[in-house]
Coordinates of C-alpha atoms in Angstrom, one line a residue:
M1 CA 114.9 -297.7 159.5
A2 CA 114.4 -294.1 161.1
Y3 CA 116.8 -292.8 163.6
I4 CA 115.0 -291.4 166.8
K5 CA 116.8 -289.7 169.6
N6 CA 114.6 -289.0 172.8
F7 CA 115.2 -286.1 175.1
G8 CA 112.8 -286.6 177.7
F9 CA 109.6 -285.1 176.5
L10 CA 110.7 -284.4 173.3
A11 CA 112.5 -286.4 170.5
Q12 CA 114.0 -286.0 167.0
L13 CA 113.7 -288.2 164.0
R14 CA 116.1 -288.7 160.9
S15 CA 115.2 -290.7 158.1
D16 CA 117.0 -291.9 154.8
A17 CA 116.1 -290.7 151.4
S18 CA 114.8 -293.9 150.4
N19 CA 112.2 -294.1 153.1
H20 CA 109.0 -292.1 153.2
V21 CA 107.9 -291.0 156.7
I22 CA 104.5 -289.9 157.7
R23 CA 103.8 -288.2 161.3
Y24 CA 100.3 -288.2 162.7
R25 CA 99.1 -286.3 165.6
G26 CA 95.3 -286.1 166.8
G27 CA 94.6 -288.7 163.9
K28 CA 95.8 -286.4 161.1
V29 CA 99.1 -286.2 158.8
R30 CA 101.2 -283.4 160.2
A31 CA 104.3 -284.3 158.0
S32 CA 104.8 -286.5 154.9
G33 CA 107.9 -287.0 153.0
R34 CA 111.0 -288.7 152.0
G35 CA 114.2 -288.3 154.3
L36 CA 112.6 -286.0 156.6
V37 CA 114.2 -284.7 159.8
F38 CA 111.6 -283.3 162.7
W39 CA 111.3 -282.9 166.2
F40 CA 108.1 -284.4 167.8
V41 CA 106.5 -285.1 171.3
P42 CA 106.5 -288.8 171.7
E43 CA 103.3 -288.6 173.7
T44 CA 101.1 -286.8 171.1
S45 CA 102.8 -288.4 167.9
S46 CA 102.2 -291.6 165.7
I47 CA 104.8 -292.0 163.1
A48 CA 104.8 -294.5 160.0
E49 CA 107.7 -295.2 157.8
L50 CA 107.2 -296.7 154.2
P51 CA 110.5 -298.1 152.2
M52 CA 110.3 -296.5 148.6
D53 CA 113.1 -298.7 147.1
D54 CA 112.3 -301.6 144.8
R55 CA 111.9 -304.9 146.8
E56 CA 112.4 -308.4 145.7
M57 CA 110.5 -311.7 147.1
T58 CA 111.4 -315.2 146.2
L59 CA 109.0 -317.2 144.4
F60 CA 108.7 -321.0 144.8
V61 CA 105.6 -322.5 143.7
R62 CA 104.1 -326.1 143.4
G63 CA 101.6 -327.3 141.4
R64 CA 100.1 -330.2 139.3
S65 CA 99.9 -330.4 135.5
Q66 CA 96.8 -331.4 133.5
D67 CA 98.0 -334.7 133.6
F68 CA 98.6 -334.8 137.4
Q69 CA 102.4 -334.3 137.6
A70 CA 104.2 -332.5 140.2
V71 CA 105.6 -329.2 138.9
A72 CA 107.7 -326.8 140.7
V73 CA 108.4 -322.9 139.6
Q74 CA 111.0 -321.0 141.0
G75 CA 111.8 -317.1 140.2
T76 CA 111.5 -313.6 142.0
L77 CA 109.0 -310.7 142.0
A78 CA 110.0 -307.0 142.4
W79 CA 107.6 -304.5 143.8
R80 CA 107.5 -301.2 145.1
V81 CA 105.3 -298.8 147.3
A82 CA 103.1 -296.8 144.7
D83 CA 101.1 -294.7 147.1
P84 CA 102.5 -294.2 150.4
L85 CA 99.7 -292.7 152.1
R86 CA 96.9 -295.1 150.9
L87 CA 99.4 -298.0 151.8
A88 CA 100.0 -296.6 155.2
E89 CA 96.1 -296.5 155.6
R90 CA 95.7 -300.3 154.7
V91 CA 99.1 -301.8 156.3
D92 CA 100.3 -300.7 159.7
F93 CA 103.9 -299.3 159.0
S94 CA 104.0 -297.6 162.5
V95 CA 107.4 -297.6 164.3
A96 CA 108.3 -297.5 167.7
L97 CA 109.2 -294.0 169.1
T98 CA 112.1 -295.2 170.9
T99 CA 113.9 -297.5 168.5
G100 CA 112.6 -296.4 165.3
R101 CA 111.8 -300.2 164.4
H102 CA 108.4 -301.5 163.0
Q103 CA 106.0 -302.6 165.4
G104 CA 104.5 -305.0 163.2
E105 CA 105.9 -306.8 160.0
P106 CA 104.1 -305.0 157.1
I107 CA 106.8 -306.0 154.5
E108 CA 105.9 -309.8 155.1
R109 CA 102.1 -309.3 155.0
I110 CA 102.6 -307.4 151.6
E111 CA 104.6 -310.2 150.0
T112 CA 102.4 -312.9 151.6
R113 CA 99.4 -311.1 149.7
L114 CA 101.7 -311.1 146.6
A115 CA 102.5 -314.5 146.8
G116 CA 99.0 -315.6 147.0
L117 CA 98.2 -314.0 143.6
I118 CA 101.3 -315.5 142.3
N119 CA 100.3 -319.1 143.6
Q120 CA 96.8 -318.8 142.4
A121 CA 97.6 -317.7 138.7
T122 CA 100.8 -320.1 138.7
A123 CA 98.4 -323.0 139.9
Q124 CA 95.8 -322.2 137.1
Y125 CA 98.2 -321.8 134.2
L126 CA 99.9 -325.5 135.2
A127 CA 96.6 -327.3 135.2
E128 CA 95.7 -326.1 131.7
A129 CA 98.3 -328.5 130.0
P130 CA 100.0 -331.7 130.3
V131 CA 103.8 -331.4 131.9
R132 CA 105.4 -332.4 128.4
A133 CA 103.8 -329.3 126.8
L134 CA 104.6 -327.1 129.8
L135 CA 108.2 -327.8 129.7
D136 CA 108.2 -327.5 126.0
A137 CA 106.7 -324.1 126.1
G138 CA 109.3 -322.7 128.7
L139 CA 109.2 -319.8 130.9
D140 CA 108.1 -316.9 128.9
P141 CA 104.0 -318.0 128.6
L142 CA 104.3 -318.5 132.5
R143 CA 106.1 -315.2 133.2
L144 CA 103.5 -313.2 130.9
R145 CA 100.4 -314.9 132.8
L146 CA 101.9 -313.8 136.2
E147 CA 102.4 -310.4 134.9
A148 CA 99.1 -310.0 133.4
A149 CA 97.6 -311.5 136.8
V150 CA 99.4 -309.1 139.2
G151 CA 99.2 -306.1 136.9
A152 CA 95.1 -306.6 136.5
D153 CA 94.8 -307.5 140.0
P154 CA 92.6 -304.3 141.7
S155 CA 93.6 -305.1 145.3
L156 CA 97.2 -304.1 144.8
A157 CA 96.4 -300.7 143.3
E158 CA 94.0 -300.2 146.1
I159 CA 96.4 -300.6 148.6
G160 CA 99.3 -298.7 147.0
I161 CA 101.4 -301.5 145.5
A162 CA 102.8 -301.6 142.0
V163 CA 104.6 -305.0 140.5
V164 CA 107.8 -303.9 138.9
A165 CA 108.9 -307.2 137.1
V166 CA 108.4 -311.0 137.5
R167 CA 111.5 -313.1 136.8
L168 CA 111.2 -316.9 136.6
T169 CA 114.4 -319.3 136.7
S170 CA 112.9 -322.6 136.3
I171 CA 109.9 -324.7 135.7
A172 CA 110.8 -328.5 136.5
P173 CA 108.8 -331.6 137.3
S174 CA 109.6 -334.0 140.2
S175 CA 113.3 -335.4 140.0
E176 CA 111.8 -339.1 139.1
L177 CA 109.5 -337.6 136.3
E178 CA 112.6 -335.4 135.2
R179 CA 114.5 -338.8 134.8
A180 CA 111.9 -340.4 133.0
L181 CA 111.3 -337.6 130.5
Q182 CA 115.1 -337.1 130.0
T183 CA 115.3 -340.9 129.3
P184 CA 114.1 -340.6 125.6
T185 CA 116.2 -337.5 125.0
F186 CA 119.2 -339.2 126.5
E187 CA 118.6 -342.2 124.2
A188 CA 118.1 -340.3 121.0
L189 CA 121.2 -338.0 122.1
Q190 CA 123.0 -341.5 122.5
Q191 CA 121.9 -342.7 119.0
K192 CA 123.0 -339.4 117.4
A193 CA 126.3 -339.9 119.2
D194 CA 126.5 -343.6 117.9
Q195 CA 125.8 -342.4 114.5
A196 CA 128.2 -339.7 114.6
M197 CA 131.0 -342.1 115.7
F198 CA 129.7 -344.8 113.2
E199 CA 130.2 -341.8 110.5
R200 CA 133.5 -340.8 111.8
R201 CA 134.6 -344.5 111.8
A202 CA 133.3 -344.8 108.1
L203 CA 134.9 -341.6 107.4
A204 CA 138.3 -342.8 108.7
V205 CA 137.8 -346.0 106.8
D206 CA 137.3 -344.2 103.5
K207 CA 140.1 -342.0 104.2
E208 CA 142.6 -345.1 104.8
R209 CA 141.0 -346.6 101.7
A210 CA 141.9 -343.4 99.9
I211 CA 145.3 -343.4 101.2
A212 CA 146.0 -346.9 100.4
E213 CA 144.7 -346.3 97.0
N214 CA 146.9 -343.2 96.6
E215 CA 150.0 -344.9 97.7
L216 CA 149.0 -348.1 95.4
A217 CA 148.9 -345.3 92.4
N218 CA 152.0 -344.2 93.5
R219 CA 153.9 -347.3 93.7
T220 CA 152.0 -348.2 90.2
E221 CA 153.3 -344.8 88.9
L222 CA 156.9 -345.3 90.2
A223 CA 157.0 -348.9 88.6
R224 CA 155.9 -347.5 85.2
R225 CA 158.2 -344.9 85.2
E226 CA 161.1 -347.3 86.6
K227 CA 160.0 -349.4 83.5
Q228 CA 160.0 -346.5 81.0
L229 CA 163.4 -345.4 82.4
I230 CA 164.6 -349.3 81.9
A231 CA 163.2 -349.4 78.3
E232 CA 165.0 -345.8 77.7
E233 CA 168.2 -346.8 79.2
T234 CA 168.0 -350.1 77.4
G235 CA 167.4 -348.1 74.1
N236 CA 170.2 -345.7 74.9
A237 CA 172.5 -348.8 75.4
R238 CA 171.3 -350.3 72.2
D239 CA 171.8 -347.0 70.2
R240 CA 175.2 -346.6 71.9
A241 CA 176.2 -350.0 70.8
I242 CA 174.8 -349.6 67.2
G243 CA 176.7 -346.2 67.0
L244 CA 180.0 -348.1 68.2
A245 CA 179.5 -350.9 65.7
E246 CA 179.0 -348.6 63.0
A247 CA 181.9 -346.4 64.0
Q248 CA 184.1 -349.6 64.1
Q249 CA 182.6 -350.6 60.9
I250 CA 183.2 -347.1 59.3
E251 CA 186.7 -347.0 61.0
A252 CA 187.7 -350.6 59.5
A253 CA 186.0 -349.4 56.2
A254 CA 188.4 -346.6 56.3
A255 CA 191.3 -349.0 57.5
A256 CA 190.5 -351.3 54.6
E257 CA 190.3 -348.4 52.1
R258 CA 193.8 -346.9 53.4
T259 CA 195.4 -350.5 53.1
R260 CA 193.9 -351.0 49.7
T261 CA 195.3 -347.5 48.7
V262 CA 198.7 -348.3 50.3
E263 CA 198.7 -351.8 48.6
S264 CA 197.5 -350.2 45.4
A265 CA 200.3 -347.7 45.4
N266 CA 202.8 -350.6 46.4
A267 CA 201.5 -352.9 43.6
E268 CA 201.8 -349.6 41.0
A269 CA 205.3 -349.1 42.4
E270 CA 206.3 -352.7 42.0
R271 CA 204.7 -352.7 38.4
T272 CA 206.6 -349.6 37.6
R273 CA 209.8 -351.1 39.1
I274 CA 209.3 -354.3 37.1
G275 CA 208.8 -352.4 34.1
I276 CA 212.1 -350.9 34.4
Y277 CA 214.0 -354.1 35.3
R278 CA 211.8 -355.8 32.4
D279 CA 213.6 -353.5 29.8
L280 CA 217.2 -353.6 31.3
P281 CA 219.9 -355.8 29.8
P282 CA 220.6 -359.0 31.6
A283 CA 224.4 -357.7 32.4
V284 CA 222.7 -354.7 34.3
L285 CA 220.1 -356.7 36.1
L286 CA 222.7 -358.9 37.0
G287 CA 224.8 -356.2 38.4
L288 CA 221.9 -354.9 40.1
A289 CA 221.3 -358.2 41.7
A290 CA 224.8 -358.3 43.0
R291 CA 224.7 -355.0 44.5
E292 CA 221.2 -355.8 46.2
L293 CA 222.9 -359.2 47.5
A294 CA 226.0 -357.2 48.5
G295 CA 223.9 -354.8 50.6
K296 CA 222.2 -357.5 52.5
L297 CA 225.5 -359.2 53.3
D298 CA 227.1 -358.2 56.4
T299 CA 230.3 -360.0 56.2
I300 CA 231.8 -362.6 53.2
E301 CA 233.8 -365.3 54.8
H302 CA 234.5 -367.2 51.2
L303 CA 233.8 -366.2 47.7
N304 CA 234.4 -368.8 44.9
I305 CA 234.5 -367.6 41.4
T306 CA 234.9 -370.4 38.8
P307 CA 236.5 -369.6 35.6
D308 CA 233.2 -370.3 33.8
L309 CA 231.2 -368.0 35.9
L310 CA 234.0 -365.4 35.4
A311 CA 233.8 -365.9 31.7
T312 CA 230.2 -365.5 31.4
V313 CA 230.1 -362.2 33.5
L314 CA 232.7 -361.0 31.4
G315 CA 230.7 -361.8 28.1
E316 CA 227.8 -360.2 29.5
F317 CA 229.6 -356.9 30.4
R318 CA 231.1 -356.9 26.7
K319 CA 227.4 -357.2 25.4
A320 CA 226.1 -354.7 27.4
P321 CA 225.9 -350.8 26.4
V322 CA 228.1 -348.6 28.1
L323 CA 225.8 -346.3 30.8
V324 CA 227.3 -342.9 30.9
D325 CA 226.5 -341.1 34.3
A326 CA 225.6 -337.3 33.5
G327 CA 226.5 -336.3 37.0

């Protein structure tokens, strides 16, 4: 908006750099440019101010598809002033010389014209296909159609307007139709969810079965190893018993051998002793027997010697040879 200060019959205008100001006097352009500052006489001047920044307008279009279903399109359209002098000739952008505000609604008039072009192109596009095809195609085909429609329209270039961009945010049917169209998709998604749940349960069952089989295999392996351990322990015990028995047999054989050796030695000594005694005279044997007997008697309380016994003994001594002790 232009800033105007009035000083009676003279006034000053200051404009922003984003606005293009045109000053007329006598029906001719006296000054034109962006961000101008000048003095003028209100009684003889007319001023127009045009915005040079990009402008955006909201798009909301309702139409019918080929199968007579209501479809709504939403988005935005950006436009700008391409030729301010030409636009000022076709659309009234004059401002009040006291306030600096536009006397009419030029921006609304331009956006109305743009909306008419957009509505016509959108309605034609929607009528070319059934609603399912429109929804499946998405927003890009319609956006390209609208950009081509407003870009090729000669009326915009004639008045000095250029379209910057067309942006669409949604294309949707009525709420009832949208729910109806979504039902098969919801059912398909539900079926996929059920299938996924079934597969997860089946996988869980398979895992549980695998775990149970693994546990059974572990128990079987432990039982086999325990059986093998018992068999090995039994074999070891049997080997120890056999070894102990063999050791005992060897020890018994050795003891028997020692006994036989001792007995043999004793028998041999006895035979030697008997051989020695066999060659001795009776008197010597009798003396030895008496000595042996005397060695085994602790006390003699009574000794009876008869004359016959004494005569016999003396007779034997007389017959025996005399033994000389070398020591």
